[in-house]
Every structure is written in structure tokens, then in C-alpha cells.
Tab-separated table of C-alpha atoms in Angstrom:
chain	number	residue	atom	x	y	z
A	1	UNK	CA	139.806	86.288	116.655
A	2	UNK	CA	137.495	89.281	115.505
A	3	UNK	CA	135.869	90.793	118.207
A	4	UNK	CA	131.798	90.603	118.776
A	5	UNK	CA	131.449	94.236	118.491
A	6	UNK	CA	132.846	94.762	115.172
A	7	UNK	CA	131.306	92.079	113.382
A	8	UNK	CA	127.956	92.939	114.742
A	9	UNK	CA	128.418	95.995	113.822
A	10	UNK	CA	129.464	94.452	110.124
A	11	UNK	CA	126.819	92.444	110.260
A	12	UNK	CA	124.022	94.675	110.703
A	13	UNK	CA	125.950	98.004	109.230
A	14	UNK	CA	127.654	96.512	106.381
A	15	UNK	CA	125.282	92.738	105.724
A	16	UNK	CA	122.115	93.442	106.406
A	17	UNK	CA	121.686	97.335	105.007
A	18	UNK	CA	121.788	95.582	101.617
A	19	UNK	CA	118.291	94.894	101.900
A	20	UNK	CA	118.225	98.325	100.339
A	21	UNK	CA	119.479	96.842	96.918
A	22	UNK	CA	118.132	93.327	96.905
A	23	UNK	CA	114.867	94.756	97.024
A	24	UNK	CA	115.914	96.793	93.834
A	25	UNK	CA	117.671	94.571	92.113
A	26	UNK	CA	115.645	90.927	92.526
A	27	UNK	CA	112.373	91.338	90.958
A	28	UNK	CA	110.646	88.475	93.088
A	29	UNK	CA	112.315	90.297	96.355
A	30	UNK	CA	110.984	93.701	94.725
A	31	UNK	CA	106.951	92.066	94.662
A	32	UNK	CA	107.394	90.109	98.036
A	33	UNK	CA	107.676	93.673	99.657
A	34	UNK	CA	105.346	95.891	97.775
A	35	UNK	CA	102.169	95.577	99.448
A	36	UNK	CA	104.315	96.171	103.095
A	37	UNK	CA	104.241	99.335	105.029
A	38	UNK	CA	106.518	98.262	108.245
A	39	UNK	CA	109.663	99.173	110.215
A	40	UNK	CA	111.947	96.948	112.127
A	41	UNK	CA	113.881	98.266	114.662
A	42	UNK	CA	117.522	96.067	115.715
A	43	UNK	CA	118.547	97.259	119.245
A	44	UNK	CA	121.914	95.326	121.048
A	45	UNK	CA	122.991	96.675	124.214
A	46	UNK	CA	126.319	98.290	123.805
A	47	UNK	CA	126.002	97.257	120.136
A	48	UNK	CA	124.962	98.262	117.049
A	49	UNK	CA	120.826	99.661	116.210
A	50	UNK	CA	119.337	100.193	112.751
A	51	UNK	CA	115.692	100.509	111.679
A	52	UNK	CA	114.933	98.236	108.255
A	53	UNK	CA	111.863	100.111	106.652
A	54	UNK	CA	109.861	98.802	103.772
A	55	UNK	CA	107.517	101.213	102.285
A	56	UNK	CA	105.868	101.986	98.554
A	57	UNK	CA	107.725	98.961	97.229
A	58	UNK	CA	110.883	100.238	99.155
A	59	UNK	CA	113.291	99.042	101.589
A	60	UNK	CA	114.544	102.142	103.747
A	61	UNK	CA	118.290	101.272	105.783
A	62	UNK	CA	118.937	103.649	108.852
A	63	UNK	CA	121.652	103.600	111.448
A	64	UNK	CA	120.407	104.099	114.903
A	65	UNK	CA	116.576	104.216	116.307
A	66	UNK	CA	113.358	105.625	114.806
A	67	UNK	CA	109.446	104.699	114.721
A	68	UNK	CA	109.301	101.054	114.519
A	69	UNK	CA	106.107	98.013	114.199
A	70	UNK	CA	108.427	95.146	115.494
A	71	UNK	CA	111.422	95.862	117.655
A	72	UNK	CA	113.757	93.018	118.419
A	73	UNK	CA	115.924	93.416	121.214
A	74	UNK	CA	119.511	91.632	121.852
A	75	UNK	CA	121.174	91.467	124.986
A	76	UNK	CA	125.076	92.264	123.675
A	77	UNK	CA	126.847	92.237	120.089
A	78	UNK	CA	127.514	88.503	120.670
A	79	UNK	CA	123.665	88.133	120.830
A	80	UNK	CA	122.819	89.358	117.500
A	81	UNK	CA	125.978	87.839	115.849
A	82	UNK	CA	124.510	84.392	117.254
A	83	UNK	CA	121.246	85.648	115.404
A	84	UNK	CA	122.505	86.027	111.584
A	85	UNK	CA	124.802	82.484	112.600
A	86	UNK	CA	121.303	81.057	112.932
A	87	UNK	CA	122.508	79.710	116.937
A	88	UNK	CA	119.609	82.294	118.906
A	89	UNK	CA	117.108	83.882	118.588
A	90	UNK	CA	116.384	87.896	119.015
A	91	UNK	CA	114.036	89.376	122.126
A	92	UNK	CA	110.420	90.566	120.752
A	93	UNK	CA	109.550	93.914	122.284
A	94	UNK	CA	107.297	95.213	120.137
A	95	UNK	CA	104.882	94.139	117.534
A	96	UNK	CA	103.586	90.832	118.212
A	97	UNK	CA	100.849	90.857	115.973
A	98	UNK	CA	103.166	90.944	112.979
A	99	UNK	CA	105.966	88.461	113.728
A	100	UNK	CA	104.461	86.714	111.195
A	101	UNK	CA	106.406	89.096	108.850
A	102	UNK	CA	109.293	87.799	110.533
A	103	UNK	CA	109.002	84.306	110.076
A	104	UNK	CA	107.694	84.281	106.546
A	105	UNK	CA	108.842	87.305	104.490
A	106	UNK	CA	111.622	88.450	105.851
A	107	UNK	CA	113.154	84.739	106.439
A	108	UNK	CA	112.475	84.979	102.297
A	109	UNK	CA	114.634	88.275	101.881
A	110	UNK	CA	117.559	86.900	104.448
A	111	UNK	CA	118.057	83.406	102.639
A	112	UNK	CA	118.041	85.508	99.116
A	113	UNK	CA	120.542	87.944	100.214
A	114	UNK	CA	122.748	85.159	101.963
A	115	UNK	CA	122.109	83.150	98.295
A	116	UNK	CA	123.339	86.388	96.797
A	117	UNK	CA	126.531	86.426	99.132
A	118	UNK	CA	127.822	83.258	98.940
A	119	UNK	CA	128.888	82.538	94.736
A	120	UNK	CA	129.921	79.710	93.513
A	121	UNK	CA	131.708	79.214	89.803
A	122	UNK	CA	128.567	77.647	88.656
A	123	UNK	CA	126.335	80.978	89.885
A	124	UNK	CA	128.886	83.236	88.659
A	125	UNK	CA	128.321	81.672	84.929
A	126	UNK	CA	124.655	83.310	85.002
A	127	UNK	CA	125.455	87.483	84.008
A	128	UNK	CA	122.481	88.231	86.502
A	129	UNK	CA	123.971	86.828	89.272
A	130	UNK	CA	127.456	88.411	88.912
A	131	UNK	CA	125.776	91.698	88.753
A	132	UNK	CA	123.852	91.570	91.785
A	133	UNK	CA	126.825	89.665	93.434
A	134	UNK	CA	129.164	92.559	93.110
A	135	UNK	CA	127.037	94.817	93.935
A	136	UNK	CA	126.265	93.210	97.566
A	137	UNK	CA	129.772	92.284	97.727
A	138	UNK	CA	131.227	95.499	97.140
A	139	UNK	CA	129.142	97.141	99.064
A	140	UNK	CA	129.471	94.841	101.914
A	141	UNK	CA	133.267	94.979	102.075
A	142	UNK	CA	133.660	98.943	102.303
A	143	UNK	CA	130.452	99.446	104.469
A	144	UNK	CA	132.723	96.748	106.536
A	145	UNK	CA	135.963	98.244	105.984
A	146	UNK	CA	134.562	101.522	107.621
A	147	UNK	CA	133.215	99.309	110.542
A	148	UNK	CA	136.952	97.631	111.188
A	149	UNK	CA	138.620	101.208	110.803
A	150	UNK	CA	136.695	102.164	113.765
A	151	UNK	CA	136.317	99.479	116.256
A	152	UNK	CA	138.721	97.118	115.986
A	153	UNK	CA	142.063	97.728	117.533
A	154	UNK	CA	144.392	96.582	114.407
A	155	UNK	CA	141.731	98.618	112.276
A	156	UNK	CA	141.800	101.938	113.618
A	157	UNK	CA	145.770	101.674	113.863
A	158	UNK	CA	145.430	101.514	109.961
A	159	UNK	CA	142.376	104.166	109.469
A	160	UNK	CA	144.511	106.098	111.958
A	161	UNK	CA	147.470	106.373	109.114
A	162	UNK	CA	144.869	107.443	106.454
A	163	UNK	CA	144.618	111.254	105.840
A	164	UNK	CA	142.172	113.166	106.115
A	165	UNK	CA	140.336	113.703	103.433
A	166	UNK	CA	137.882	111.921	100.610
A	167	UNK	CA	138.329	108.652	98.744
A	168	UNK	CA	136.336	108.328	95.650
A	169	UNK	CA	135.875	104.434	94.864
A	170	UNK	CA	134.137	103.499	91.345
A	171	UNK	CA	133.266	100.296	89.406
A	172	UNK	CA	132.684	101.241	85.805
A	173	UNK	CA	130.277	99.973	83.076
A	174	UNK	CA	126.807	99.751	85.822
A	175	UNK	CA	128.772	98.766	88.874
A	176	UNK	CA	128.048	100.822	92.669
A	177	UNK	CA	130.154	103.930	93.733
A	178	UNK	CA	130.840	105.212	97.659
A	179	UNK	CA	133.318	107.381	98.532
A	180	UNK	CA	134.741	107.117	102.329
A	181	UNK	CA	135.332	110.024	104.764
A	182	UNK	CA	138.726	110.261	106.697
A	183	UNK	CA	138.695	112.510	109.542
A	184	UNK	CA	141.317	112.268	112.332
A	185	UNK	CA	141.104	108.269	112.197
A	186	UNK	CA	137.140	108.317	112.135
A	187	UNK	CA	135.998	106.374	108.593
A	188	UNK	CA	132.321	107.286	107.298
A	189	UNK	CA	131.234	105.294	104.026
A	190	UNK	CA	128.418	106.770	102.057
A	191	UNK	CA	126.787	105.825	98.549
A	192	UNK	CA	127.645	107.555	95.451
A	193	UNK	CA	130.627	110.145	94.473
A	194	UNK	CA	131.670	112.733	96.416
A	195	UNK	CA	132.777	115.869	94.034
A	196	UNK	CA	136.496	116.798	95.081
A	197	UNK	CA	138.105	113.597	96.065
A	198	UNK	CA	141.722	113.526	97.474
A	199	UNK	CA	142.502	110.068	95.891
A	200	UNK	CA	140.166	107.965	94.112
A	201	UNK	CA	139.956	103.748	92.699
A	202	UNK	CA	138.347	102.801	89.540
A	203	UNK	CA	137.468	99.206	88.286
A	204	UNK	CA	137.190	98.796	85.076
A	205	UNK	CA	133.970	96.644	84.923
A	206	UNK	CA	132.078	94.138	86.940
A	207	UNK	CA	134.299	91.024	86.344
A	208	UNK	CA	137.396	93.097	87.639
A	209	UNK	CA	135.602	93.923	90.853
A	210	UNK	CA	133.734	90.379	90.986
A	211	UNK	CA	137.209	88.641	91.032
A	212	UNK	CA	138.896	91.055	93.291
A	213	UNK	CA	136.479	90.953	95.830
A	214	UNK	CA	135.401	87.698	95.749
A	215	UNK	CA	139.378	86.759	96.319
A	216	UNK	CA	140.534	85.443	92.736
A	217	UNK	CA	142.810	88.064	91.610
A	218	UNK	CA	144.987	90.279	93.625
A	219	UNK	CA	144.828	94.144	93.717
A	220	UNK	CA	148.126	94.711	91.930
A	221	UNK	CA	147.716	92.435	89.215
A	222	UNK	CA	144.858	94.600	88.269
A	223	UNK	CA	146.908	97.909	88.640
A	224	UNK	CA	149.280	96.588	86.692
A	225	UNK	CA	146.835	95.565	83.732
A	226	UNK	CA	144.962	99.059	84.097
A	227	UNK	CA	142.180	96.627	85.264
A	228	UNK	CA	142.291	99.011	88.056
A	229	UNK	CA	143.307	102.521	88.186
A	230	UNK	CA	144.016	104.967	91.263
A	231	UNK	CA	144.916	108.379	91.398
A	232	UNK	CA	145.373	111.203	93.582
A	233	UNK	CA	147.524	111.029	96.780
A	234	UNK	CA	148.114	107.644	97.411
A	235	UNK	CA	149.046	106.739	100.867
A	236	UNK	CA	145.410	107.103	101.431
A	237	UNK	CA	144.595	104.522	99.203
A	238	UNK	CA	147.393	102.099	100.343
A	239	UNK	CA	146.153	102.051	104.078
A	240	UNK	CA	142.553	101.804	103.081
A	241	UNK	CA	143.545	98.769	101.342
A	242	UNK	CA	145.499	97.486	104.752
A	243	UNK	CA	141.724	97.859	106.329
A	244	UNK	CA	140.341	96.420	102.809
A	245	UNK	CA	142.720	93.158	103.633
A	246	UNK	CA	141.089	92.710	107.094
A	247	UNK	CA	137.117	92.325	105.916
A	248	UNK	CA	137.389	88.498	104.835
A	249	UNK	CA	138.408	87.214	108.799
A	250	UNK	CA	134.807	89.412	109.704
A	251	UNK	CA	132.579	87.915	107.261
């Protein structure tokens, strides 16, 4: 059974930071925010804290504390996993006056991501969908994958066997790109390439990735059709995908 640390640490780290693209990439997400200059702040004893800032038509995602409106307060990891499961409700600290934010527009922005997260064949049809799909799904499952490599005990065995070094991860043709840090068993995700690798993954396009990720084709069929291409030193890249294997029993 995954343990409540990890996936509340997925679940704010890894779920919730992709605020930051929803509010790019759904218009009527992008206008519900623009007019709102506010930061919540997530705080769970011995768990995971993040501040959520929306600014200029922006949504800002930072790990850790900072100057908050509305700080919500949960008494373990367990707490705030019960909150995204929709079975409890978080501790107001702070900003009273603008819970109202809470309960209208920001209930808006969690039921669109969560729409965004959870395809079906029939959403998938619709280009727009599968675009923003991958994008929250790929960027969910390494964000997550980084989480698992170093909290859980099966996941830091296998980010433990990764060497050190950089992983470059790409989806071609308008699809996201992170690259993940290896350092003496510690994993580190961050957006965009880094510029000298040690072993790097390329999808092909946003179908590859969509299908992958969402579970309908397995990673070596697409090596083998070039759908997906690695390079570089590769035991990195098979261990990462041991830790890859373990998202789905978080989410």
C-alpha cells in the first residue's frame, strides 16, 4: 500500500503544481484567474508545503513556504491526501476574508485539472484535449517519479541504482521537456533541457507519449518502432523507468 507521505507529497508536488499549465493552456482557466493577485500557502506537519500564487494572469508553483493571503493547515500527510480524495477538509489559518476564493474559483481550477487528468477514449478524440492531457500527464508522472525515488522505500532502492548524473526527457512536435537530477540516490525534476545530459528519452509526438503514459502501449514497443528513442548511458534510463513503473499505484 503506498505510504501517506509519498503520495502527499505526489499530490501536492507532482498534481497540484500543474496549476502552472492549466492556467496557460485552458483559456476559460486563463480569464477565471486574471483579475487575482493571491497566494495560498499548503502546510502538513511532517509533510509536504507549497505556496500556489496567481498573479498578472499567472499561476506561480513553489515548494516550501513564502508570503501567503490564505494558509491552510493539515495536521499529517494523511490529512491533506484525505483533502484532494474529497473525505476532509483543510485547517484555515489565515485569510478568512477570502475563502471565498476557495470555495468558488479555485473549486473551478481543481475540477478542470482533475477533468484534464482523468481521459476517456471519447475525450481523447478532441486534438485539444490530448494536448493538454499529455502535458499534465507527463508532467505529473516524472514530477511523481522524483517524489517515489525519494521517499518511498522500494523507490529510493531504484533511484539509489541510477547514476549520477542528468537525464534529458523530450516529447517532440509541441510536447513538455524536464530533465531529472541524480545525485547519490537524491532525484530533482526540473522543467525544460538541461545542456550536457548523460542519457536522454525522446517521444516522437504527442500520441506516442499520450498512449504510453496513459497505459496503452508499452515502453518497448515504442523503442522498437523508433516511436521512442534513448541514448546515452543507459542503465540510467532503465532504473528511472523501474521508478517510472511505480507512479500508477500513487495516483
Amino acid at each position: 500500500m503506498p505510504n501517506e507521505l509519498t503520495k502527499a507529497n505526489i499530490n501536492l508536488y507532482a498534481v497540484l503544481r500543474n496549476m502552472e499549465e492549466l492556467c496557460e493552456l485552458d483559456r476559460t482557466m486563463y480569464d477565471l484567474i486574471q483579475n487575482r493577485n493571491l497566494s495560498i500557502q499548503f502546510s502538513a506537519t511532517n509533510g509536504p508545503k507549497a505556496l500556489l500564487s496567481f498573479k498578472s494572469g499567472k499561476c506561480h508553483f513553489t515548494r516550501g513556504t513564502g508570503k501567503n493571503n490564505i494558509k491552510l493547515y493539515f495536521k499529517s500527510p494523511k490529512h491533506f491526501n484525505q483533502l484532494i480524495e474529497g473525505t476532509a477538509n483543510p485547517i484555515p489559518l489565515k485569510g478568512f476574508t477570502k475563502l471565498s476564493f476557495l470555495t468558488k474559483d479555485f473549486t473551478k481550477l481543481t475540477e478542470k485539472l482533475t477533468y484534464y487528468l482523468t481521459p476517456t477514449d471519447e475525450r481523447l478524440k478532441d486534438p485539444s484535449y490530448l494536448k493538454i492531457n499529455t502535458i499534465l500527464t507527463a508532467y505529473t508522472a516524472f514530477y511523481a517519479l522524483g517524489e517515489i525515488g525519494n521517499t518511498d522505500a522500494i523507490g529510493k532502492l531504484n533511484a539509489s541504482r541510477i547514476p549520477d548524473g542528468i537525464i534529458n526527457i523530450s516529447v517532440l512536435n509541441g510536447g513538455p521537456s524536464i530533465h531529472i537530477i541524480a545525485s547519490k540516490g537524491h532525484l530533482e525534476i526540473k522543467k525544460g533541457l538541461a545542456s550536457s545530459p548523460r542519457a536522454s528519452m525522446t517521444f516522437a509526438d504527442m500520441e506516442t507519449t499520450n498512449l504510453v503514459l496513459n497505459g496503452k502501449i508499452d515502453t518497448y514497443t515504442c523503442i522498437a518502432s523508433e516511436k521512442i528513442k534513448m541514448k546515452g548511458y543507459i542503465p540510467m534510463l532503465d532504473n528511472m523507468n523501474k521508478l517510472l513503473s511505480q507512479v500508477p499505484a500513487f495516483l
